[in-house]
CSV table of C-alpha atoms in Angstrom, one decimal:
chain,number,residue,atom,x,y,z
A,1,GLN,CA,-13.2,-29.1,3.3
A,2,LEU,CA,-13.8,-25.3,3.4
A,3,GLN,CA,-12.0,-22.6,5.2
A,4,GLU,CA,-13.9,-19.3,5.9
A,5,ASP,CA,-11.5,-16.5,6.8
A,6,PRO,CA,-13.5,-13.5,8.0
A,7,LEU,CA,-10.8,-11.1,6.7
A,8,GLY,CA,-10.3,-12.8,3.4
A,9,PRO,CA,-11.8,-15.0,0.7
A,10,LEU,CA,-13.6,-18.3,0.9
A,11,VAL,CA,-11.0,-20.9,0.1
A,12,VAL,CA,-12.0,-24.3,-1.1
A,13,LEU,CA,-9.2,-26.5,0.2
A,14,GLY,CA,-10.5,-29.8,-1.3
A,15,VAL,CA,-13.4,-31.2,-3.2
A,16,GLY,CA,-14.3,-34.8,-4.1
A,17,GLY,CA,-12.6,-36.2,-7.2
A,18,VAL,CA,-14.1,-37.3,-10.4
A,19,ASP,CA,-15.1,-40.7,-8.9
A,20,ASP,CA,-16.5,-39.2,-5.7
A,21,PRO,CA,-17.6,-35.6,-6.4
A,22,VAL,CA,-18.9,-33.5,-3.5
A,23,PRO,CA,-21.4,-31.0,-4.8
A,24,VAL,CA,-20.5,-27.5,-4.1
A,25,GLU,CA,-24.1,-26.6,-3.2
A,26,ALA,CA,-23.6,-29.0,-0.2
A,27,LYS,CA,-20.6,-27.0,0.9
A,28,ALA,CA,-22.6,-23.7,0.3
A,29,GLN,CA,-25.2,-25.0,2.7
A,30,LEU,CA,-22.6,-24.9,5.4
A,31,PHE,CA,-23.0,-21.2,5.4
A,32,ASN,CA,-26.2,-19.4,6.4
A,33,ASP,CA,-27.5,-16.6,4.3
A,34,GLU,CA,-25.8,-14.0,6.4
A,35,ALA,CA,-22.4,-15.7,6.0
A,36,ALA,CA,-22.9,-16.3,2.3
A,37,ASP,CA,-23.8,-12.6,1.9
A,38,LYS,CA,-20.3,-11.6,3.2
A,39,ILE,CA,-18.1,-13.7,0.9
A,40,GLN,CA,-16.3,-11.5,-1.6
A,41,SER,CA,-14.1,-14.0,-3.3
A,42,ILE,CA,-13.7,-17.7,-3.8
A,43,SER,CA,-10.3,-19.4,-4.5
A,44,PHE,CA,-10.3,-22.9,-5.9
A,45,PRO,CA,-7.1,-25.1,-5.6
A,46,GLU,CA,-5.1,-26.9,-8.2
A,47,THR,CA,-6.7,-30.2,-7.1
A,48,LEU,CA,-10.4,-29.2,-8.0
A,49,LYS,CA,-11.7,-31.6,-10.5
A,50,ASN,CA,-15.5,-31.4,-10.4
A,51,ILE,CA,-18.0,-28.7,-9.5
A,52,ASP,CA,-21.6,-29.8,-9.5
A,53,ASN,CA,-24.1,-27.0,-9.9
A,54,ILE,CA,-21.7,-24.2,-9.1
A,55,ASP,CA,-24.1,-21.6,-10.4
A,56,TYR,CA,-26.7,-22.6,-7.9
A,57,ALA,CA,-24.1,-23.0,-5.1
A,58,VAL,CA,-22.9,-19.4,-5.3
A,59,TYR,CA,-26.4,-17.9,-6.0
A,60,SER,CA,-26.7,-16.5,-2.5
A,61,PHE,CA,-23.2,-15.0,-2.5
A,62,SER,CA,-24.4,-11.5,-3.2
A,63,SER,CA,-21.1,-9.8,-2.3
A,64,LEU,CA,-19.0,-12.1,-4.5
A,65,THR,CA,-16.7,-9.9,-6.7
A,66,GLN,CA,-14.3,-12.5,-8.0
A,67,ILE,CA,-13.4,-16.2,-8.4
A,68,THR,CA,-9.8,-17.4,-8.7
A,69,VAL,CA,-8.5,-20.7,-9.6
A,70,ASP,CA,-4.9,-21.9,-9.0
A,71,GLN,CA,-3.0,-21.4,-12.3
A,72,ASP,CA,-2.0,-25.1,-12.3
A,73,ASN,CA,-5.6,-26.4,-12.2
A,74,PRO,CA,-6.1,-28.1,-15.6
A,75,TYR,CA,-9.9,-28.3,-15.2
A,76,PHE,CA,-11.2,-24.9,-14.5
A,77,PRO,CA,-9.9,-21.5,-15.6
A,78,ALA,CA,-10.9,-18.1,-14.2
A,79,GLN,CA,-10.3,-15.0,-16.2
A,80,ASP,CA,-11.0,-11.5,-14.8
A,81,GLY,CA,-12.7,-13.0,-11.8
A,82,VAL,CA,-15.1,-15.0,-14.0
A,83,LEU,CA,-15.3,-18.9,-13.9
A,84,TYR,CA,-15.4,-21.0,-17.1
A,85,ASP,CA,-15.3,-24.7,-17.9
A,86,ASN,CA,-12.1,-26.3,-18.9
A,87,ASP,CA,-12.1,-25.3,-22.6
A,88,ILE,CA,-13.6,-21.9,-21.9
A,89,LYS,CA,-16.7,-23.0,-23.9
A,90,GLU,CA,-19.1,-22.3,-21.1
A,91,LEU,CA,-19.3,-19.3,-18.7
A,92,LEU,CA,-20.1,-21.0,-15.4
A,93,VAL,CA,-20.2,-18.0,-12.9
A,94,TYR,CA,-20.2,-14.3,-13.3
A,95,PRO,CA,-19.8,-12.7,-9.8
A,96,ALA,CA,-22.9,-11.1,-8.4
A,97,ALA,CA,-21.0,-8.0,-7.0
A,98,ALA,CA,-18.6,-7.5,-9.9
A,99,THR,CA,-18.6,-3.7,-10.5
A,100,ARG,CA,-17.7,-3.6,-14.2
A,101,THR,CA,-20.6,-2.2,-16.4
A,102,GLN,CA,-19.2,-3.7,-19.6
A,103,PHE,CA,-18.2,-7.2,-20.4
A,104,GLN,CA,-17.0,-9.0,-23.5
A,105,ILE,CA,-17.5,-12.7,-23.6
A,106,PRO,CA,-14.5,-14.6,-25.0
A,107,ASP,CA,-14.9,-15.9,-28.6
A,108,THR,CA,-14.3,-19.5,-27.3
A,109,VAL,CA,-17.6,-19.5,-25.3
A,110,THR,CA,-20.6,-21.3,-26.9
A,111,THR,CA,-22.9,-21.6,-23.8
A,112,LEU,CA,-24.3,-19.2,-21.2
A,113,GLY,CA,-26.1,-21.1,-18.5
A,114,GLU,CA,-29.4,-20.1,-16.9
A,115,CYS,CA,-29.2,-16.9,-14.7
A,116,VAL,CA,-25.5,-16.5,-15.2
A,117,PHE,CA,-25.6,-12.7,-15.0
A,118,ARG,CA,-28.9,-12.3,-13.3
A,119,GLU,CA,-27.6,-11.5,-9.8
A,120,ASN,CA,-25.3,-8.6,-11.1
A,121,ALA,CA,-27.1,-5.3,-11.3
A,122,ALA,CA,-24.0,-3.3,-12.4
A,123,LEU,CA,-23.6,-4.9,-15.9
A,124,LYS,CA,-25.2,-2.8,-18.5
A,125,ASP,CA,-23.3,-3.5,-21.8
A,126,ILE,CA,-22.4,-7.1,-22.9
A,127,LEU,CA,-20.8,-8.2,-26.1
A,128,ILE,CA,-21.9,-11.7,-27.0
A,129,PRO,CA,-19.9,-13.2,-29.9
A,130,PRO,CA,-21.6,-15.3,-32.6
A,131,SER,CA,-19.8,-18.4,-31.1
A,132,VAL,CA,-22.5,-18.3,-28.3
A,133,THR,CA,-25.3,-20.5,-29.6
A,134,GLN,CA,-26.9,-21.6,-26.3
A,135,LEU,CA,-28.3,-19.0,-24.0
A,136,GLY,CA,-30.1,-20.0,-20.8
A,137,LYS,CA,-33.2,-18.5,-19.3
A,138,ASP,CA,-33.2,-15.3,-17.2
A,139,LEU,CA,-29.7,-14.3,-18.0
A,140,PHE,CA,-30.0,-10.7,-16.8
A,141,HIS,CA,-31.0,-8.8,-13.6
A,142,SER,CA,-33.2,-6.4,-15.5
A,143,LYS,CA,-34.2,-5.2,-19.0
A,144,ASP,CA,-31.7,-2.3,-18.5
A,145,VAL,CA,-29.0,-4.3,-20.4
A,146,THR,CA,-27.8,-3.7,-24.0
A,147,ILE,CA,-26.6,-6.8,-25.9
A,148,TYR,CA,-24.1,-6.2,-28.6
A,149,ALA,CA,-24.3,-9.1,-31.1
A,150,GLN,CA,-24.1,-10.0,-34.7
A,151,ALA,CA,-27.4,-9.7,-36.6
A,152,GLY,CA,-29.0,-13.1,-37.0
A,153,SER,CA,-27.0,-14.7,-34.1
A,154,SER,CA,-28.5,-16.6,-31.2
A,155,ALA,CA,-27.7,-13.6,-28.9
A,156,ALA,CA,-29.5,-11.2,-31.2
A,157,GLN,CA,-32.6,-13.5,-31.2
A,158,TYR,CA,-32.3,-13.8,-27.3
A,159,ALA,CA,-32.3,-9.9,-27.0
A,160,THR,CA,-35.3,-9.6,-29.3
A,161,ASP,CA,-37.3,-12.4,-27.6
A,162,ASN,CA,-36.6,-10.9,-24.1
A,163,GLY,CA,-37.1,-7.2,-24.8
A,164,LEU,CA,-33.5,-6.2,-24.3
A,165,THR,CA,-31.8,-3.5,-26.3
A,166,LEU,CA,-29.8,-4.9,-29.2
A,167,LYS,CA,-26.9,-3.2,-31.0
A,168,ASP,CA,-24.4,-4.3,-33.5
A,169,MET,CA,-21.1,-5.7,-32.2
A,170,ASP,CA,-19.2,-2.9,-33.8
A,171,GLN,CA,-20.9,-0.4,-31.5
A,172,PHE,CA,-19.7,-2.0,-28.3
A,173,PRO,CA,-18.3,0.8,-26.1
A,174,GLN,CA,-14.6,0.8,-25.7
A,175,THR,CA,-13.4,0.7,-22.1
A,176,PRO,CA,-12.8,4.2,-20.8
A,177,THR,CA,-9.2,5.3,-20.5
A,178,PRO,CA,-8.1,5.1,-16.8
A,179,PRO,CA,-7.3,8.4,-15.0
A,180,GLY,CA,-3.8,9.7,-15.7
A,181,GLU,CA,-3.5,7.8,-19.0
A,182,VAL,CA,-3.8,9.2,-22.6
A,183,ASN,CA,-6.2,7.5,-24.9
A,184,PRO,CA,-4.0,6.4,-27.8
A,185,THR,CA,-6.7,7.3,-30.4
A,186,LEU,CA,-6.3,11.0,-29.4
A,187,LEU,CA,-2.6,11.0,-30.3
A,188,ASP,CA,-3.6,10.4,-33.9
A,189,LYS,CA,-5.4,13.7,-34.2
């Protein structure tokens, strides 16, 4: 059951259980492209147990900035608006309209599925830890992405094979200091 609130997020109220999963793509088909294009956030409930092909289901949600999951859901965590599998070993969905230009994949992640960042044009710098050993096809929107990875890692090989800029992990840019705050490294000088 889905609830579409024109002034708020798409809220998934219930999905089939483990024995009777209802693919999310079937739910996404309830929306035409025009409606899907307006969805900015998706909230999954505590009861969500199974998501079949979630990456393909939200493919047309070009305005999606974040995904949230009820904190009591034991099956799917979301961190910083990004959806992961239960053990945070696979990054499932990176929102197409997320505005950050830098992203650091958690060290627990081992798998990046096909096209996981492809719909996001804002992302320019991504740190992929050596724990990531499986990288799907067509991960990025363009070749204008810099991958920060350990030499000899699967991510470094992916960057080389796909003509992407590769830099060492230690060169990953630090997040800029927000306006009004003092960068702590400046206090040491």
